[in-house]
Coordinates of C-alpha atoms in Angstrom, one line a residue:
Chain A
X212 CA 124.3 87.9 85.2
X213 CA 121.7 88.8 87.6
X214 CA 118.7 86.0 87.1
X215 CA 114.9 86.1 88.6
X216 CA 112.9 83.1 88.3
X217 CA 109.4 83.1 89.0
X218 CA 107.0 79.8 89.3
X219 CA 104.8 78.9 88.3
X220 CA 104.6 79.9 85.2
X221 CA 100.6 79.7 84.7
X222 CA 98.5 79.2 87.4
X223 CA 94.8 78.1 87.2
X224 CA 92.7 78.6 90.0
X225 CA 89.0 78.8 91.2
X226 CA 87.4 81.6 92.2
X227 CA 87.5 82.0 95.4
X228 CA 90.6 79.7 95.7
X229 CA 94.4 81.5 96.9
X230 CA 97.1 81.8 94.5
X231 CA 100.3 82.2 95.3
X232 CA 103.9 83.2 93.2
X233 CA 107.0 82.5 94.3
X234 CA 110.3 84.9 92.8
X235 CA 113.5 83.6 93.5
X236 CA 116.5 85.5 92.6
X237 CA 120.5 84.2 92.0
X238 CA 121.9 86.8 93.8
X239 CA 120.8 89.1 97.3
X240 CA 118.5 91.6 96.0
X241 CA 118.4 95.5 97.6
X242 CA 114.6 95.6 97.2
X243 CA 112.0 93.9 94.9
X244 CA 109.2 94.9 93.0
X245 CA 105.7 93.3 91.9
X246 CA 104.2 94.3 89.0
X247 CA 100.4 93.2 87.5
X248 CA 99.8 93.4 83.5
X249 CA 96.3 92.7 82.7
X250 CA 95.3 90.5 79.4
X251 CA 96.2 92.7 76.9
X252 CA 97.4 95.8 79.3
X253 CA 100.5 97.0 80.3
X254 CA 102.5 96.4 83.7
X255 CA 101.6 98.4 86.7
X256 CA 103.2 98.8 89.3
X257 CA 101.6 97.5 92.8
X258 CA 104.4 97.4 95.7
X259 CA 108.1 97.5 96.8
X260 CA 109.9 96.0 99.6
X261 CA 113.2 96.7 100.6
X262 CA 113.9 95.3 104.8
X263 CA 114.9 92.0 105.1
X264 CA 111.8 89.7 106.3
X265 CA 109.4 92.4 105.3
X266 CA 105.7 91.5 104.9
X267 CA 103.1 94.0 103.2
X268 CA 99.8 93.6 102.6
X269 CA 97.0 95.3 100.3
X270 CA 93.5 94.2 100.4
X271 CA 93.7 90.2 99.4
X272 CA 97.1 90.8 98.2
X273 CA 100.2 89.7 101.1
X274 CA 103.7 90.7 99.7
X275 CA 106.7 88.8 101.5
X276 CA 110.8 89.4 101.0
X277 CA 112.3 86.9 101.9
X278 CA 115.3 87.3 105.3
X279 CA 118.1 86.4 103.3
X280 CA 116.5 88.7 100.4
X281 CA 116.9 86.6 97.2
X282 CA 113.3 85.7 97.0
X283 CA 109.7 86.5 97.2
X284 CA 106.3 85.7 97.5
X285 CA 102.9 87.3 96.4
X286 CA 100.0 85.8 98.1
X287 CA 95.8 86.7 97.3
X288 CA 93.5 85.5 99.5
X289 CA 90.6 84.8 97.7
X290 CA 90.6 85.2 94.4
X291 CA 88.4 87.1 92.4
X292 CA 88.2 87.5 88.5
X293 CA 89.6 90.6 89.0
X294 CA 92.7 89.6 89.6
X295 CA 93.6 88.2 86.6
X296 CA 96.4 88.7 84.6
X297 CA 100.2 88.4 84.8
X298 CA 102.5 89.1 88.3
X299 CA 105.9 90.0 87.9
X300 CA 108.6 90.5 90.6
X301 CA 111.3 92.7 89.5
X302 CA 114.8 92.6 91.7
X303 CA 117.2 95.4 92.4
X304 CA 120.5 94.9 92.6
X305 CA 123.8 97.0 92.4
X306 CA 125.6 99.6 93.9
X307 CA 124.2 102.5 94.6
X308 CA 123.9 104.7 91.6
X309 CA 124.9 101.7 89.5
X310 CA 121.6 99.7 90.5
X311 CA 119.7 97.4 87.9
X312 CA 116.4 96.2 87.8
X313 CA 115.6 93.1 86.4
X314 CA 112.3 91.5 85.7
X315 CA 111.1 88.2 86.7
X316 CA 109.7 85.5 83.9
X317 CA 106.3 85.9 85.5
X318 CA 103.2 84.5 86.4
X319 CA 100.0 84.0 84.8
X320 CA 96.9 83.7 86.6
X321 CA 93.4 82.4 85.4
X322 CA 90.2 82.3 87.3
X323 CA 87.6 80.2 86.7
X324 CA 84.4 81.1 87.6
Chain B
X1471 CA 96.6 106.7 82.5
X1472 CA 100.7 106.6 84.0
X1473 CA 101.4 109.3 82.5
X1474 CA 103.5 107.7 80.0
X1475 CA 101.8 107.2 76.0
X1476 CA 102.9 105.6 73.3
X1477 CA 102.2 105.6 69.7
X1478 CA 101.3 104.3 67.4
X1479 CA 99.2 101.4 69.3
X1480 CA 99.4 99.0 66.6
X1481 CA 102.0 98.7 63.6
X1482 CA 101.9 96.4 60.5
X1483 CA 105.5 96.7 58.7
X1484 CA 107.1 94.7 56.0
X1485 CA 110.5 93.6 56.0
X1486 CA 112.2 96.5 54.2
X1487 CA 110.0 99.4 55.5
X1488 CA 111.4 102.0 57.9
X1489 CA 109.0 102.4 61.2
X1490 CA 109.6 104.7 64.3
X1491 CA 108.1 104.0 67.5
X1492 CA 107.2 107.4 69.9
X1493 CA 106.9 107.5 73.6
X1494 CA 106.5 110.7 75.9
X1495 CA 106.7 111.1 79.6
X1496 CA 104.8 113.5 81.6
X1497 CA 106.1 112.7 84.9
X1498 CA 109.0 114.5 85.3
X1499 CA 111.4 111.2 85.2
X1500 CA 114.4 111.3 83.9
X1501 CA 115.0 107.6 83.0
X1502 CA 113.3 105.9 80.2
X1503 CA 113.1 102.8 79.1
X1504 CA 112.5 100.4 76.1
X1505 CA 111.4 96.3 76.7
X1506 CA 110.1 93.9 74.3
X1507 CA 107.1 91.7 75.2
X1508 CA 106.8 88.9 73.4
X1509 CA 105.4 85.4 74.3
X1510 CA 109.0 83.3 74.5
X1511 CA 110.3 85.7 76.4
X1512 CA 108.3 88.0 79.0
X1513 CA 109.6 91.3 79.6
X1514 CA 112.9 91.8 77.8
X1515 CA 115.1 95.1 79.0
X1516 CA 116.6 96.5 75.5
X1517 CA 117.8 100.5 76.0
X1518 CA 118.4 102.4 79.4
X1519 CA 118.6 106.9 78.9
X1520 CA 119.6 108.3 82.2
X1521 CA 119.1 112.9 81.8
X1522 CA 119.5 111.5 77.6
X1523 CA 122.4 109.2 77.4
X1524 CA 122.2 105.6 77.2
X1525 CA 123.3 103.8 79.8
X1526 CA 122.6 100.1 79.1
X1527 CA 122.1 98.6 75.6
X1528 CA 121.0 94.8 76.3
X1529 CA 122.8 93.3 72.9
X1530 CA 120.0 94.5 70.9
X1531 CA 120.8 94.1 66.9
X1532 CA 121.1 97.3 64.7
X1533 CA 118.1 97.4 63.4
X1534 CA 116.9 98.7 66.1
X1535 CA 117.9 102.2 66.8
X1536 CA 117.3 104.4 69.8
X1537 CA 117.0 108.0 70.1
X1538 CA 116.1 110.4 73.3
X1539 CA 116.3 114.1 72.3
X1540 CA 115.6 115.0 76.1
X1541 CA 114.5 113.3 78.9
X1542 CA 110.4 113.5 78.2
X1543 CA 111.1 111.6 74.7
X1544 CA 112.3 108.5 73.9
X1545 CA 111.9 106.7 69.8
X1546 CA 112.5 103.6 69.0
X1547 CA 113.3 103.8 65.0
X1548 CA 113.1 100.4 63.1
X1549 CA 114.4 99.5 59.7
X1550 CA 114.7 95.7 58.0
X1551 CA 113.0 94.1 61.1
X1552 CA 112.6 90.2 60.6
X1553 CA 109.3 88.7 61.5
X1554 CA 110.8 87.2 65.1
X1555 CA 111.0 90.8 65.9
X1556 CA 107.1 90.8 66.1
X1557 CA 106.2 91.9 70.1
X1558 CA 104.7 94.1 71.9
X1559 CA 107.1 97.2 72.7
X1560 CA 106.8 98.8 76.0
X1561 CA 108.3 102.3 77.2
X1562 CA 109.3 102.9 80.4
X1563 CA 110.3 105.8 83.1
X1564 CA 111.6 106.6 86.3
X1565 CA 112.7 109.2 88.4
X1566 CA 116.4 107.5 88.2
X1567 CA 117.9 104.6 86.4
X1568 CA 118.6 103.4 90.1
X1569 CA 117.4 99.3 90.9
X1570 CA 114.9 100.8 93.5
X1571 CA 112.9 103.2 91.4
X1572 CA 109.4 102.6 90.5
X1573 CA 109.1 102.0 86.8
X1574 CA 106.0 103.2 85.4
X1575 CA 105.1 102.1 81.5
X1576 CA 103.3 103.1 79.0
X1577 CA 100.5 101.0 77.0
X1578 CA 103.0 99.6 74.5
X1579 CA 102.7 99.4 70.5
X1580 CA 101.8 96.1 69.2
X1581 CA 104.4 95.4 66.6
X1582 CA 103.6 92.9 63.4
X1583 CA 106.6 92.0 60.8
X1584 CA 105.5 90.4 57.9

């Protein structure tokens, strides 16, 4: 079945420092999601690519699909304590009307201040 | 708020008790979602309802039994959970149950077997 990998697991990082994760699907995607779930919160949603090469950005926050779209990258310039928490990716992949969405294993980030 | 709520929040249960978990949807979606949370294993998909039929049971074991009555409500009933089955239970919705749609969750019941 349909696998998305994410690394690196935990990530500890200054403030102030970048942080980057990297998703990395086993098969072509038709768009990917990211997703941020907050220490003891829930997952919301923060962006969705679909074009092949496709960079978006948000503030600190750089969004990348990859050209061969099986993998992914979230980038923050910056970081702030803010930004903690947990980043998933979450692939989509099917036919359409028979598409899935599957989750990545996520990444945690820490800040210290 | 998503629009999406969950309750309860927090459930204690023993072994042999009967639980059900609630979640309502007041977006207008018509796909929900249940995942389990736990730390071994992130963000586990376990039921699909596309318009209140399932579409996508992920090998989840009996004892956990879904229900969706229409497409704003979506349970979770529980009966002779084991304590591995302690997680955090998240509800999801979309507009479809297509790859590309934005899943929006609720805040999840905190779920304790002893």
């Amino acid at each position: 079945g349909q696998q998305v990998m994410q690394i690196p697991q935990y990530q500890h990082v200054q403030e102030g420092e970048d942080f980057t994760t990297y998703c990395n699907s086993s098969t072509t995607l038709s768009n990917i999601q990211w997703y941020k779930q907050r220490p003891g919160g829930h997952p919301v949603f923060l962006i969705q690519l679909v074009k092949s090469g496709e960079v978006k950005k948000q503030k600190r926050l750089t969004f990348q699909f990859g050209e061969a779209k099986k993998n992914s990258s979230l980038h923050i310039t910056a970081t702030q304590t803010t930004d903690v928490g947990t980043y998933f990716c979450a692939g989509g992949k099917g036919n359409f009307g028979n598409e899935k969405l599957t989750f990545g294993t996520g990444t945690r980030l820490t800040i210290i201040p | 708020e998503t629009g999406v709520t969950q309750t309860p929040r927090h459930l204690v249960m023993g072994m042999t008790n009967k639980k059900s978990l609630k979640c309502e949807q007041h977006l207008g979606h018509n796909a929900m979602y249940w995942y389990k949370q736990s730390a071994k294993k992130p963000l586990e998909l376990m039921f699909v309802y596309n318009f209140k039929e399932q579409t996508e049971n992920n090998s989840v074991p009996s004892r956990f039994s879904p229900e969706c009555p229409n497409s704003s409500h979506l349970f979770l009933h529980l009966h002779t959970l084991q304590p591995e089955d302690s997680a955090l239970y998240l509800c999801a919705s979309s507009l479809g149950s297509s790859g590309g749609e934005t899943q929006y969750f609720g805040p999840g019941t905190r779920l304790l077997v002893l």
